PDB file of C-alpha atoms and ligand atoms in Angstrom:
ATOM      1  CA  MET A   1     -73.877  -7.276  54.201  1.00  0.00           C
ATOM      2  CA  TYR A   2     -76.243  -8.974  56.565  1.00  0.00           C
ATOM      3  CA  VAL A   3     -77.598  -7.585  59.550  1.00  0.00           C
ATOM      4  CA  PHE A   4     -79.394  -9.723  62.154  1.00  0.00           C
ATOM      5  CA  VAL A   5     -81.339  -7.982  64.738  1.00  0.00           C
ATOM      6  CA  LEU A   6     -80.660 -10.520  67.968  1.00  0.00           C
ATOM      7  CA  GLY A   7     -82.997  -8.359  70.154  1.00  0.00           C
ATOM      8  CA  SER A   8     -84.743  -5.174  69.892  1.00  0.00           C
ATOM      9  CA  ALA A   9     -85.720  -4.460  73.250  1.00  0.00           C
ATOM     10  CA  ALA A  10     -84.283  -1.600  75.768  1.00  0.00           C
ATOM     11  CA  GLY A  11     -82.402  -2.749  78.923  1.00  0.00           C
ATOM     12  CA  GLY A  12     -85.111  -5.135  80.918  1.00  0.00           C
ATOM     13  CA  GLY A  13     -86.351  -6.669  78.012  1.00  0.00           C
ATOM     14  CA  PHE A  14     -90.000  -7.601  76.873  1.00  0.00           C
ATOM     15  CA  PRO A  15     -91.826  -8.429  79.265  1.00  0.00           C
ATOM     16  CA  GLN A  16     -89.539  -7.139  81.744  1.00  0.00           C
ATOM     17  CA  TRP A  17     -88.977  -9.569  84.467  1.00  0.00           C
ATOM     18  CA  ASN A  18     -90.400  -7.406  87.543  1.00  0.00           C
ATOM     19  CA  CYS A  19     -93.079  -5.243  85.313  1.00  0.00           C
ATOM     20  CA  HIS A  20     -96.691  -5.317  85.505  1.00  0.00           C
ATOM     21  CA  CYS A  21     -97.393  -2.302  82.948  1.00  0.00           C
ATOM     22  CA  GLN A  22    -100.065  -2.848  80.688  1.00  0.00           C
ATOM     23  CA  ASN A  23     -97.622  -3.869  77.826  1.00  0.00           C
ATOM     24  CA  CYS A  24     -95.753  -6.224  79.954  1.00  0.00           C
ATOM     25  CA  SER A  25     -99.058  -7.648  81.175  1.00  0.00           C
ATOM     26  CA  ASN A  26    -100.371  -8.300  77.289  1.00  0.00           C
ATOM     27  CA  VAL A  27     -97.129 -10.025  76.194  1.00  0.00           C
ATOM     28  CA  ARG A  28     -97.256 -12.451  79.054  1.00  0.00           C
ATOM     29  CA  THR A  29    -100.808 -12.992  78.412  1.00  0.00           C
ATOM     30  CA  GLY A  30    -100.700 -13.640  74.971  1.00  0.00           C
ATOM     31  CA  HIS A  31    -102.537 -10.729  73.819  1.00  0.00           C
ATOM     32  CA  PRO A  32    -102.703 -10.358  69.888  1.00  0.00           C
ATOM     33  CA  GLY A  33    -100.143  -8.163  68.504  1.00  0.00           C
ATOM     34  CA  TYR A  34     -97.622  -8.425  71.159  1.00  0.00           C
ATOM     35  CA  ARG A  35     -94.381 -10.422  70.840  1.00  0.00           C
ATOM     36  CA  PRO A  36     -91.726 -10.912  73.469  1.00  0.00           C
ATOM     37  CA  ARG A  37     -88.257  -8.899  72.664  1.00  0.00           C
ATOM     38  CA  THR A  38     -85.018  -9.689  74.045  1.00  0.00           C
ATOM     39  CA  GLN A  39     -82.469  -6.722  75.032  1.00  0.00           C
ATOM     40  CA  SER A  40     -80.612  -4.906  72.790  1.00  0.00           C
ATOM     41  CA  SER A  41     -77.932  -6.388  70.227  1.00  0.00           C
ATOM     42  CA  ILE A  42     -77.415  -6.894  66.446  1.00  0.00           C
ATOM     43  CA  ALA A  43     -74.881  -8.873  64.568  1.00  0.00           C
ATOM     44  CA  ILE A  44     -73.197  -8.251  61.412  1.00  0.00           C
ATOM     45  CA  SER A  45     -71.735 -10.115  58.312  1.00  0.00           C
ATOM     46  CA  GLU A  46     -70.435 -10.871  55.019  1.00  0.00           C
ATOM     47  CA  ASP A  47     -71.263 -14.184  54.396  1.00  0.00           C
ATOM     48  CA  GLY A  48     -74.040 -14.993  56.931  1.00  0.00           C
ATOM     49  CA  MET A  49     -71.995 -17.426  58.596  1.00  0.00           C
ATOM     50  CA  HIS A  50     -69.078 -14.972  61.043  1.00  0.00           C
ATOM     51  CA  TRP A  51     -70.699 -12.528  62.753  1.00  0.00           C
ATOM     52  CA  LEU A  52     -68.855  -9.182  64.263  1.00  0.00           C
ATOM     53  CA  LEU A  53     -71.633  -9.106  67.519  1.00  0.00           C
ATOM     54  CA  VAL A  54     -72.586  -5.577  68.341  1.00  0.00           C
ATOM     55  CA  ASN A  55     -73.389  -5.084  71.902  1.00  0.00           C
ATOM     56  CA  ALA A  56     -73.555  -8.324  73.937  1.00  0.00           C
ATOM     57  CA  SER A  57     -76.767  -8.305  76.084  1.00  0.00           C
ATOM     58  CA  PRO A  58     -77.748 -10.684  78.814  1.00  0.00           C
ATOM     59  CA  ASP A  59     -80.152 -12.348  76.669  1.00  0.00           C
ATOM     60  CA  ILE A  60     -76.997 -13.579  74.424  1.00  0.00           C
ATOM     61  CA  ARG A  61     -77.321 -17.283  75.197  1.00  0.00           C
ATOM     62  CA  GLN A  62     -81.430 -17.268  73.780  1.00  0.00           C
ATOM     63  CA  GLN A  63     -80.337 -14.940  71.151  1.00  0.00           C
ATOM     64  CA  LEU A  64     -77.297 -16.837  69.804  1.00  0.00           C
ATOM     65  CA  ALA A  65     -79.343 -19.803  69.133  1.00  0.00           C
ATOM     66  CA  THR A  66     -81.165 -17.976  66.341  1.00  0.00           C
ATOM     67  CA  LEU A  67     -78.234 -16.918  64.624  1.00  0.00           C
ATOM     68  CA  PRO A  68     -76.965 -18.666  61.259  1.00  0.00           C
ATOM     69  CA  HIS A  69     -74.025 -20.206  61.573  1.00  0.00           C
ATOM     70  CA  GLY A  70     -71.765 -22.308  58.623  1.00  0.00           C
ATOM     71  CA  PRO A  71     -70.696 -26.069  58.930  1.00  0.00           C
ATOM     72  CA  THR A  72     -69.400 -27.271  62.317  1.00  0.00           C
ATOM     73  CA  GLN A  73     -65.597 -28.163  62.136  1.00  0.00           C
ATOM     74  CA  SER A  74     -64.809 -28.300  65.896  1.00  0.00           C
ATOM     75  CA  VAL A  75     -65.572 -29.318  69.210  1.00  0.00           C
ATOM     76  CA  ARG A  76     -65.988 -25.568  70.363  1.00  0.00           C
ATOM     77  CA  GLN A  77     -66.728 -23.124  67.630  1.00  0.00           C
ATOM     78  CA  SER A  78     -68.952 -19.854  67.540  1.00  0.00           C
ATOM     79  CA  PRO A  79     -70.577 -17.810  64.672  1.00  0.00           C
ATOM     80  CA  VAL A  80     -69.473 -14.774  66.864  1.00  0.00           C
ATOM     81  CA  GLN A  81     -65.889 -14.099  65.899  1.00  0.00           C
ATOM     82  CA  ALA A  82     -65.421 -10.749  67.331  1.00  0.00           C
ATOM     83  CA  VAL A  83     -67.643  -7.810  69.823  1.00  0.00           C
ATOM     84  CA  LEU A  84     -67.981  -4.210  69.314  1.00  0.00           C
ATOM     85  CA  LEU A  85     -69.667  -2.250  72.006  1.00  0.00           C
ATOM     86  CA  SER A  86     -71.525   0.895  70.802  1.00  0.00           C
ATOM     87  CA  ASP A  87     -71.375   2.130  75.145  1.00  0.00           C
ATOM     88  CA  ALA A  88     -70.360   0.354  78.390  1.00  0.00           C
ATOM     89  CA  GLN A  89     -74.207   0.068  79.395  1.00  0.00           C
ATOM     90  CA  MET A  90     -75.367  -2.779  81.373  1.00  0.00           C
ATOM     91  CA  ASP A  91     -78.046  -4.131  78.513  1.00  0.00           C
ATOM     92  CA  HIS A  92     -74.773  -3.829  75.749  1.00  0.00           C
ATOM     93  CA  VAL A  93     -72.219  -5.601  78.081  1.00  0.00           C
ATOM     94  CA  THR A  94     -73.253  -7.929  80.354  1.00  0.00           C
ATOM     95  CA  GLY A  95     -73.568 -10.834  77.686  1.00  0.00           C
ATOM     96  CA  LEU A  96     -69.725 -10.449  77.971  1.00  0.00           C
ATOM     97  CA  VAL A  97     -69.725 -12.494  80.941  1.00  0.00           C
ATOM     98  CA  MET A  98     -71.787 -15.451  79.030  1.00  0.00           C
ATOM     99  CA  LEU A  99     -69.480 -15.618  76.084  1.00  0.00           C
ATOM    100  CA  ARG A 100     -66.326 -16.375  78.369  1.00  0.00           C
ATOM    101  CA  GLU A 101     -65.829 -19.605  77.029  1.00  0.00           C
ATOM    102  CA  GLY A 102     -65.022 -18.457  73.520  1.00  0.00           C
ATOM    103  CA  TYR A 103     -62.152 -16.400  74.847  1.00  0.00           C
ATOM    104  CA  PRO A 104     -59.928 -15.111  73.828  1.00  0.00           C
ATOM    105  CA  MET A 105     -61.901 -12.947  71.538  1.00  0.00           C
ATOM    106  CA  ASP A 106     -61.153  -9.341  69.919  1.00  0.00           C
ATOM    107  CA  LEU A 107     -63.461  -6.477  71.507  1.00  0.00           C
ATOM    108  CA  PHE A 108     -63.819  -3.277  69.450  1.00  0.00           C
ATOM    109  CA  CYS A 109     -64.650  -0.074  71.781  1.00  0.00           C
ATOM    110  CA  THR A 110     -63.667   3.245  72.362  1.00  0.00           C
ATOM    111  CA  PRO A 111     -60.994   4.093  74.833  1.00  0.00           C
ATOM    112  CA  SER A 112     -63.693   5.713  77.288  1.00  0.00           C
ATOM    113  CA  VAL A 113     -65.810   2.385  77.152  1.00  0.00           C
ATOM    114  CA  GLN A 114     -62.927   0.404  77.912  1.00  0.00           C
ATOM    115  CA  GLN A 115     -61.867   2.598  80.850  1.00  0.00           C
ATOM    116  CA  GLU A 116     -65.293   2.116  82.252  1.00  0.00           C
ATOM    117  CA  LEU A 117     -65.017  -1.709  81.823  1.00  0.00           C
ATOM    118  CA  SER A 118     -61.854  -1.779  83.299  1.00  0.00           C
ATOM    119  CA  GLN A 119     -62.377   0.648  86.471  1.00  0.00           C
ATOM    120  CA  HIS A 120     -66.126   1.385  87.227  1.00  0.00           C
ATOM    121  CA  PHE A 121     -67.517  -1.984  86.127  1.00  0.00           C
ATOM    122  CA  PRO A 122     -64.419  -4.035  85.653  1.00  0.00           C
ATOM    123  CA  LEU A 123     -65.577  -6.686  83.680  1.00  0.00           C
ATOM    124  CA  LEU A 124     -62.678  -6.667  81.347  1.00  0.00           C
ATOM    125  CA  PRO A 125     -60.202  -7.331  84.185  1.00  0.00           C
ATOM    126  CA  VAL A 126     -62.107 -10.140  86.037  1.00  0.00           C
ATOM    127  CA  LEU A 127     -62.940 -11.875  82.345  1.00  0.00           C
ATOM    128  CA  SER A 128     -58.918 -11.853  81.478  1.00  0.00           C
ATOM    129  CA  HIS A 129     -58.731 -14.866  83.769  1.00  0.00           C
ATOM    130  CA  TRP A 130     -60.429 -16.739  81.016  1.00  0.00           C
ATOM    131  CA  ASN A 131     -57.737 -17.450  78.161  1.00  0.00           C
ATOM    132  CA  ASP A 132     -56.529 -13.790  78.374  1.00  0.00           C
ATOM    133  CA  GLY A 133     -60.523 -12.858  77.881  1.00  0.00           C
ATOM    134  CA  LEU A 134     -61.031  -9.838  75.602  1.00  0.00           C
ATOM    135  CA  LEU A 135     -58.391  -8.177  73.775  1.00  0.00           C
ATOM    136  CA  HIS A 136     -59.116  -4.654  72.922  1.00  0.00           C
ATOM    137  CA  GLN A 137     -58.856  -3.063  69.796  1.00  0.00           C
ATOM    138  CA  PRO A 138     -59.495   0.589  70.305  1.00  0.00           C
ATOM    139  CA  LEU A 139     -62.264   2.576  68.284  1.00  0.00           C
ATOM    140  CA  PRO A 140     -61.721   6.293  67.209  1.00  0.00           C
ATOM    141  CA  GLU A 141     -63.453   8.504  69.351  1.00  0.00           C
ATOM    142  CA  HIS A 142     -63.859  11.150  66.689  1.00  0.00           C
ATOM    143  CA  HIS A 143     -66.496  12.355  64.126  1.00  0.00           C
ATOM    144  CA  ASN A 144     -66.357   9.704  61.183  1.00  0.00           C
ATOM    145  CA  GLY A 145     -63.253   7.939  62.237  1.00  0.00           C
ATOM    146  CA  SER A 146     -62.816   4.930  60.258  1.00  0.00           C
ATOM    147  CA  PHE A 147     -61.545   0.911  60.996  1.00  0.00           C
ATOM    148  CA  GLN A 148     -61.584  -2.331  59.798  1.00  0.00           C
ATOM    149  CA  VAL A 149     -62.539  -5.562  60.978  1.00  0.00           C
ATOM    150  CA  SER A 150     -60.137  -8.020  59.448  1.00  0.00           C
ATOM    151  CA  PHE A 151     -62.369 -10.854  58.923  1.00  0.00           C
ATOM    152  CA  LEU A 152     -65.032  -8.096  57.346  1.00  0.00           C
ATOM    153  CA  PRO A 153     -62.742  -6.690  54.575  1.00  0.00           C
ATOM    154  CA  GLU A 154     -65.820  -5.487  52.219  1.00  0.00           C
ATOM    155  CA  LEU A 155     -67.510  -3.445  55.140  1.00  0.00           C
ATOM    156  CA  ALA A 156     -65.951   0.131  55.759  1.00  0.00           C
ATOM    157  CA  PHE A 157     -66.733   1.038  59.266  1.00  0.00           C
ATOM    158  CA  SER A 158     -66.974   4.323  60.666  1.00  0.00           C
ATOM    159  CA  VAL A 159     -67.600   5.998  64.476  1.00  0.00           C
ATOM    160  CA  ILE A 160     -70.283   8.628  64.805  1.00  0.00           C
ATOM    161  CA  PRO A 161     -69.757   9.911  68.294  1.00  0.00           C
ATOM    162  CA  LEU A 162     -73.172  10.886  69.923  1.00  0.00           C
ATOM    163  CA  ARG A 163     -74.487  12.219  72.828  1.00  0.00           C
ATOM    164  CA  SER A 164     -76.692   9.992  75.062  1.00  0.00           C
ATOM    165  CA  ASN A 165     -75.347   9.263  78.575  1.00  0.00           C
ATOM    166  CA  ALA A 166     -72.973   7.439  80.439  1.00  0.00           C
ATOM    167  CA  PRO A 167     -74.272   4.255  82.567  1.00  0.00           C
ATOM    168  CA  PRO A 168     -76.076   4.844  85.787  1.00  0.00           C
ATOM    169  CA  TYR A 169     -72.892   3.298  87.435  1.00  0.00           C
ATOM    170  CA  SER A 170     -70.347   6.118  85.772  1.00  0.00           C
ATOM    171  CA  PRO A 171     -68.927   8.699  87.173  1.00  0.00           C
ATOM    172  CA  ARG A 172     -69.446  10.639  84.061  1.00  0.00           C
ATOM    173  CA  ARG A 173     -73.410  10.008  84.055  1.00  0.00           C
ATOM    174  CA  ASP A 174     -75.229  13.092  83.021  1.00  0.00           C
ATOM    175  CA  ALA A 175     -71.997  14.448  81.960  1.00  0.00           C
ATOM    176  CA  PRO A 176     -71.157  12.142  79.024  1.00  0.00           C
ATOM    177  CA  GLN A 177     -67.827  12.623  77.140  1.00  0.00           C
ATOM    178  CA  ALA A 178     -66.854  11.675  73.486  1.00  0.00           C
ATOM    179  CA  GLY A 179     -66.521   7.982  73.126  1.00  0.00           C
ATOM    180  CA  ASP A 180     -68.980   7.254  76.126  1.00  0.00           C
ATOM    181  CA  ASN A 181     -71.527   6.517  73.327  1.00  0.00           C
ATOM    182  CA  ILE A 182     -70.972   5.856  69.456  1.00  0.00           C
ATOM    183  CA  GLY A 183     -73.316   5.049  66.382  1.00  0.00           C
ATOM    184  CA  LEU A 184     -72.139   2.733  63.403  1.00  0.00           C
ATOM    185  CA  MET A 185     -71.724   3.742  60.092  1.00  0.00           C
ATOM    186  CA  VAL A 186     -71.246   0.624  57.822  1.00  0.00           C
ATOM    187  CA  ARG A 187     -70.368   0.909  54.156  1.00  0.00           C
ATOM    188  CA  ASP A 188     -70.693  -2.405  52.030  1.00  0.00           C
ATOM    189  CA  ARG A 189     -67.965  -1.944  49.404  1.00  0.00           C
ATOM    190  CA  LYS A 190     -69.067  -4.588  46.899  1.00  0.00           C
ATOM    191  CA  THR A 191     -72.452  -3.183  46.911  1.00  0.00           C
ATOM    192  CA  GLY A 192     -72.281   0.366  47.742  1.00  0.00           C
ATOM    193  CA  THR A 193     -75.064   0.124  50.343  1.00  0.00           C
ATOM    194  CA  SER A 194     -74.811   1.430  54.108  1.00  0.00           C
ATOM    195  CA  LEU A 195     -76.049   0.834  57.706  1.00  0.00           C
ATOM    196  CA  PHE A 196     -76.403   3.489  60.449  1.00  0.00           C
ATOM    197  CA  TYR A 197     -76.950   1.863  63.763  1.00  0.00           C
ATOM    198  CA  ALA A 198     -77.109   4.320  66.945  1.00  0.00           C
ATOM    199  CA  PRO A 199     -79.441   2.262  69.810  1.00  0.00           C
ATOM    200  CA  GLY A 200     -78.918   5.222  71.995  1.00  0.00           C
ATOM    201  CA  LEU A 201     -79.680   8.893  70.555  1.00  0.00           C
ATOM    202  CA  GLY A 202     -79.819  11.362  72.817  1.00  0.00           C
ATOM    203  CA  GLU A 203     -79.246  14.598  70.833  1.00  0.00           C
ATOM    204  CA  LEU A 204     -79.377  15.348  66.873  1.00  0.00           C
ATOM    205  CA  THR A 205     -76.387  17.336  65.525  1.00  0.00           C
ATOM    206  CA  PRO A 206     -75.650  18.451  62.197  1.00  0.00           C
ATOM    207  CA  GLU A 207     -73.062  16.059  61.645  1.00  0.00           C
ATOM    208  CA  LEU A 208     -75.140  13.256  62.744  1.00  0.00           C
ATOM    209  CA  LEU A 209     -78.114  14.412  60.693  1.00  0.00           C
ATOM    210  CA  ALA A 210     -75.798  14.353  57.550  1.00  0.00           C
ATOM    211  CA  VAL A 211     -74.361  10.636  58.101  1.00  0.00           C
ATOM    212  CA  MET A 212     -78.335   9.820  58.534  1.00  0.00           C
ATOM    213  CA  ALA A 213     -78.874  11.166  55.147  1.00  0.00           C
ATOM    214  CA  GLN A 214     -76.526   8.817  53.621  1.00  0.00           C
ATOM    215  CA  ALA A 215     -77.494   5.367  55.137  1.00  0.00           C
ATOM    216  CA  ASP A 216     -79.840   3.089  53.102  1.00  0.00           C
ATOM    217  CA  CYS A 217     -80.854   1.397  56.251  1.00  0.00           C
ATOM    218  CA  LEU A 218     -81.464   3.205  59.617  1.00  0.00           C
ATOM    219  CA  LEU A 219     -81.553   0.931  62.556  1.00  0.00           C
ATOM    220  CA  VAL A 220     -82.078   3.482  65.421  1.00  0.00           C
ATOM    221  CA  ASP A 221     -83.431   4.623  68.908  1.00  0.00           C
ATOM    222  CA  GLY A 222     -86.954   3.549  69.339  1.00  0.00           C
ATOM    223  CA  THR A 223     -86.476   3.355  73.519  1.00  0.00           C
ATOM    224  CA  PHE A 224     -89.195   5.800  74.323  1.00  0.00           C
ATOM    225  CA  TRP A 225     -92.671   6.660  72.737  1.00  0.00           C
ATOM    226  CA  SER A 226     -93.182  10.178  74.519  1.00  0.00           C
ATOM    227  CA  GLU A 227     -91.079  12.667  76.564  1.00  0.00           C
ATOM    228  CA  ASP A 228     -92.407  12.120  79.602  1.00  0.00           C
ATOM    229  CA  GLU A 229     -93.386   8.356  79.170  1.00  0.00           C
ATOM    230  CA  MET A 230     -91.656   6.959  82.751  1.00  0.00           C
ATOM    231  CA  ARG A 231     -93.517   9.796  84.507  1.00  0.00           C
ATOM    232  CA  LEU A 232     -96.834   8.747  82.685  1.00  0.00           C
ATOM    233  CA  VAL A 233     -96.588   5.346  84.001  1.00  0.00           C
ATOM    234  CA  GLY A 234     -95.355   6.474  87.434  1.00  0.00           C
ATOM    235  CA  LEU A 235     -92.161   4.931  87.233  1.00  0.00           C
ATOM    236  CA  SER A 236     -89.713   7.937  87.165  1.00  0.00           C
ATOM    237  CA  HIS A 237     -89.453  11.805  86.779  1.00  0.00           C
ATOM    238  CA  LYS A 238     -86.557  11.318  84.521  1.00  0.00           C
ATOM    239  CA  GLN A 239     -87.465  12.708  81.029  1.00  0.00           C
ATOM    240  CA  ALA A 240     -86.342  10.244  77.884  1.00  0.00           C
ATOM    241  CA  ARG A 241     -83.823  13.045  77.047  1.00  0.00           C
ATOM    242  CA  ASP A 242     -82.332  12.724  80.628  1.00  0.00           C
ATOM    243  CA  LEU A 243     -81.957   9.090  79.853  1.00  0.00           C
ATOM    244  CA  GLY A 244     -80.168   9.620  76.617  1.00  0.00           C
ATOM    245  CA  HIS A 245     -82.914   8.928  74.156  1.00  0.00           C
ATOM    246  CA  LEU A 246     -85.269  10.948  72.145  1.00  0.00           C
ATOM    247  CA  PRO A 247     -88.869  10.204  71.729  1.00  0.00           C
ATOM    248  CA  LEU A 248     -90.621   8.894  69.093  1.00  0.00           C
ATOM    249  CA  GLU A 249     -93.899  11.080  69.050  1.00  0.00           C
ATOM    250  CA  GLY A 250     -94.717  14.964  68.499  1.00  0.00           C
ATOM    251  CA  LYS A 251     -93.432  17.583  66.750  1.00  0.00           C
ATOM    252  CA  ASP A 252     -89.539  16.911  67.032  1.00  0.00           C
ATOM    253  CA  GLY A 253     -90.130  13.435  67.270  1.00  0.00           C
ATOM    254  CA  MET A 254     -87.970  10.736  65.703  1.00  0.00           C
ATOM    255  CA  ILE A 255     -90.944   9.369  63.410  1.00  0.00           C
ATOM    256  CA  GLU A 256     -91.498  12.844  62.278  1.00  0.00           C
ATOM    257  CA  LEU A 257     -87.688  13.153  61.561  1.00  0.00           C
ATOM    258  CA  LEU A 258     -86.975   9.839  60.085  1.00  0.00           C
ATOM    259  CA  ALA A 259     -89.926  10.628  57.266  1.00  0.00           C
ATOM    260  CA  GLY A 260     -87.726  13.175  55.913  1.00  0.00           C
ATOM    261  CA  PHE A 261     -84.418  10.951  55.337  1.00  0.00           C
ATOM    262  CA  PRO A 262     -84.045   8.751  52.078  1.00  0.00           C
ATOM    263  CA  ALA A 263     -83.230   5.848  53.604  1.00  0.00           C
ATOM    264  CA  ALA A 264     -84.971   2.593  52.096  1.00  0.00           C
ATOM    265  CA  ARG A 265     -85.591   1.089  55.549  1.00  0.00           C
ATOM    266  CA  LYS A 266     -86.086   2.783  58.774  1.00  0.00           C
ATOM    267  CA  ILE A 267     -86.213   0.676  62.268  1.00  0.00           C
ATOM    268  CA  PHE A 268     -86.483   1.408  65.454  1.00  0.00           C
ATOM    269  CA  ILE A 269     -84.703  -0.480  67.601  1.00  0.00           C
ATOM    270  CA  HIS A 270     -83.972  -0.532  71.559  1.00  0.00           C
ATOM    271  CA  ILE A 271     -87.893  -0.370  72.762  1.00  0.00           C
ATOM    272  CA  ILE A 272     -88.631   0.227  76.281  1.00  0.00           C
ATOM    273  CA  ASN A 273     -91.711  -1.670  77.776  1.00  0.00           C
ATOM    274  CA  PRO A 274     -93.798   0.510  79.828  1.00  0.00           C
ATOM    275  CA  ALA A 275     -96.897   2.931  78.598  1.00  0.00           C
TER     276      ALA A 275
HETATM  277  C1  MLT B 301     -80.556   2.887  78.691  1.00  0.00           C
HETATM  278  O1  MLT B 301     -80.318   2.299  77.318  1.00  0.00           O
HETATM  279  O2  MLT B 301     -80.803   3.739  78.818  1.00  0.00           O
HETATM  280  C2  MLT B 301     -79.797   1.831  79.493  1.00  0.00           C
HETATM  281  O3  MLT B 301     -79.676   0.743  78.786  1.00  0.00           O
HETATM  282  C3  MLT B 301     -80.886   1.814  80.402  1.00  0.00           C
HETATM  283  C4  MLT B 301     -80.305   0.687  81.673  1.00  0.00           C
HETATM  284  O4  MLT B 301     -79.621   0.828  82.535  1.00  0.00           O
HETATM  285  O5  MLT B 301     -80.585  -0.541  81.383  1.00  0.00           O
HETATM  286 MN1   MN B 302     -79.926   0.387  76.720  1.00  0.00          MN
HETATM  287 ZN1   ZN B 303     -93.423  -3.155  81.324  1.00  0.00          ZN
END
């Protein structure tokens, strides 16, 4: 299995267009150690040429220019064969608009996410006017619900429901339901290795910890350094957990937690810009 990190920033990117925090300022002035990041998205492939896009960020156009692809065989061709969404947040879905010239295309998402994108942020009905748009392939909403992606026959996918948050535009904001946020476990049947991907983690349940303990590679929520980071920069009174993310530092932080897992690779993604 190939995993290509297209973007590792949280919503807003790094630097964020209207942000003059120390970090965003440093990346603009080319300060050593600061590199720009585009918004949250990865791609998964078996052959390194045909990809499942996991989350479609508003930076997709720039990101796709970096994605490896095979020889061009027709006038219109894309290495992206299908899209999967882990939630219906803006940073993960607005790229679907940019992909419209490539429709129809399969869209793997839970019924909850499909509902959000049909009613409260109706991207799917709007995009159906481009060659039938996105063809919903429903994902299970229960723990370890498995599914297949036809062009990735060697990969076994399972859905891990996560407690994070529903998008700000959703009536379920601050009261998320099963299916609003999922993590993805991907096992390569040929090599036996596995990936766990979760850009938004708001709570660690025993089921989730058991899944994370099995993964060879963890690609997980690194949004906030501290619980009250947004308050310290004077941006919001909301805590990391209110926004559906667990902080990295401290006693129960993600860094300490991850230290106890056997995974050979532990990588933080979806990193926000202030501090
Ligand atoms: C999040 O991950 O909490 C959201 O994507 C933030 C946003 O609305 O950009
Ligand atoms: Mn996000
Ligand atoms: Zn900033």
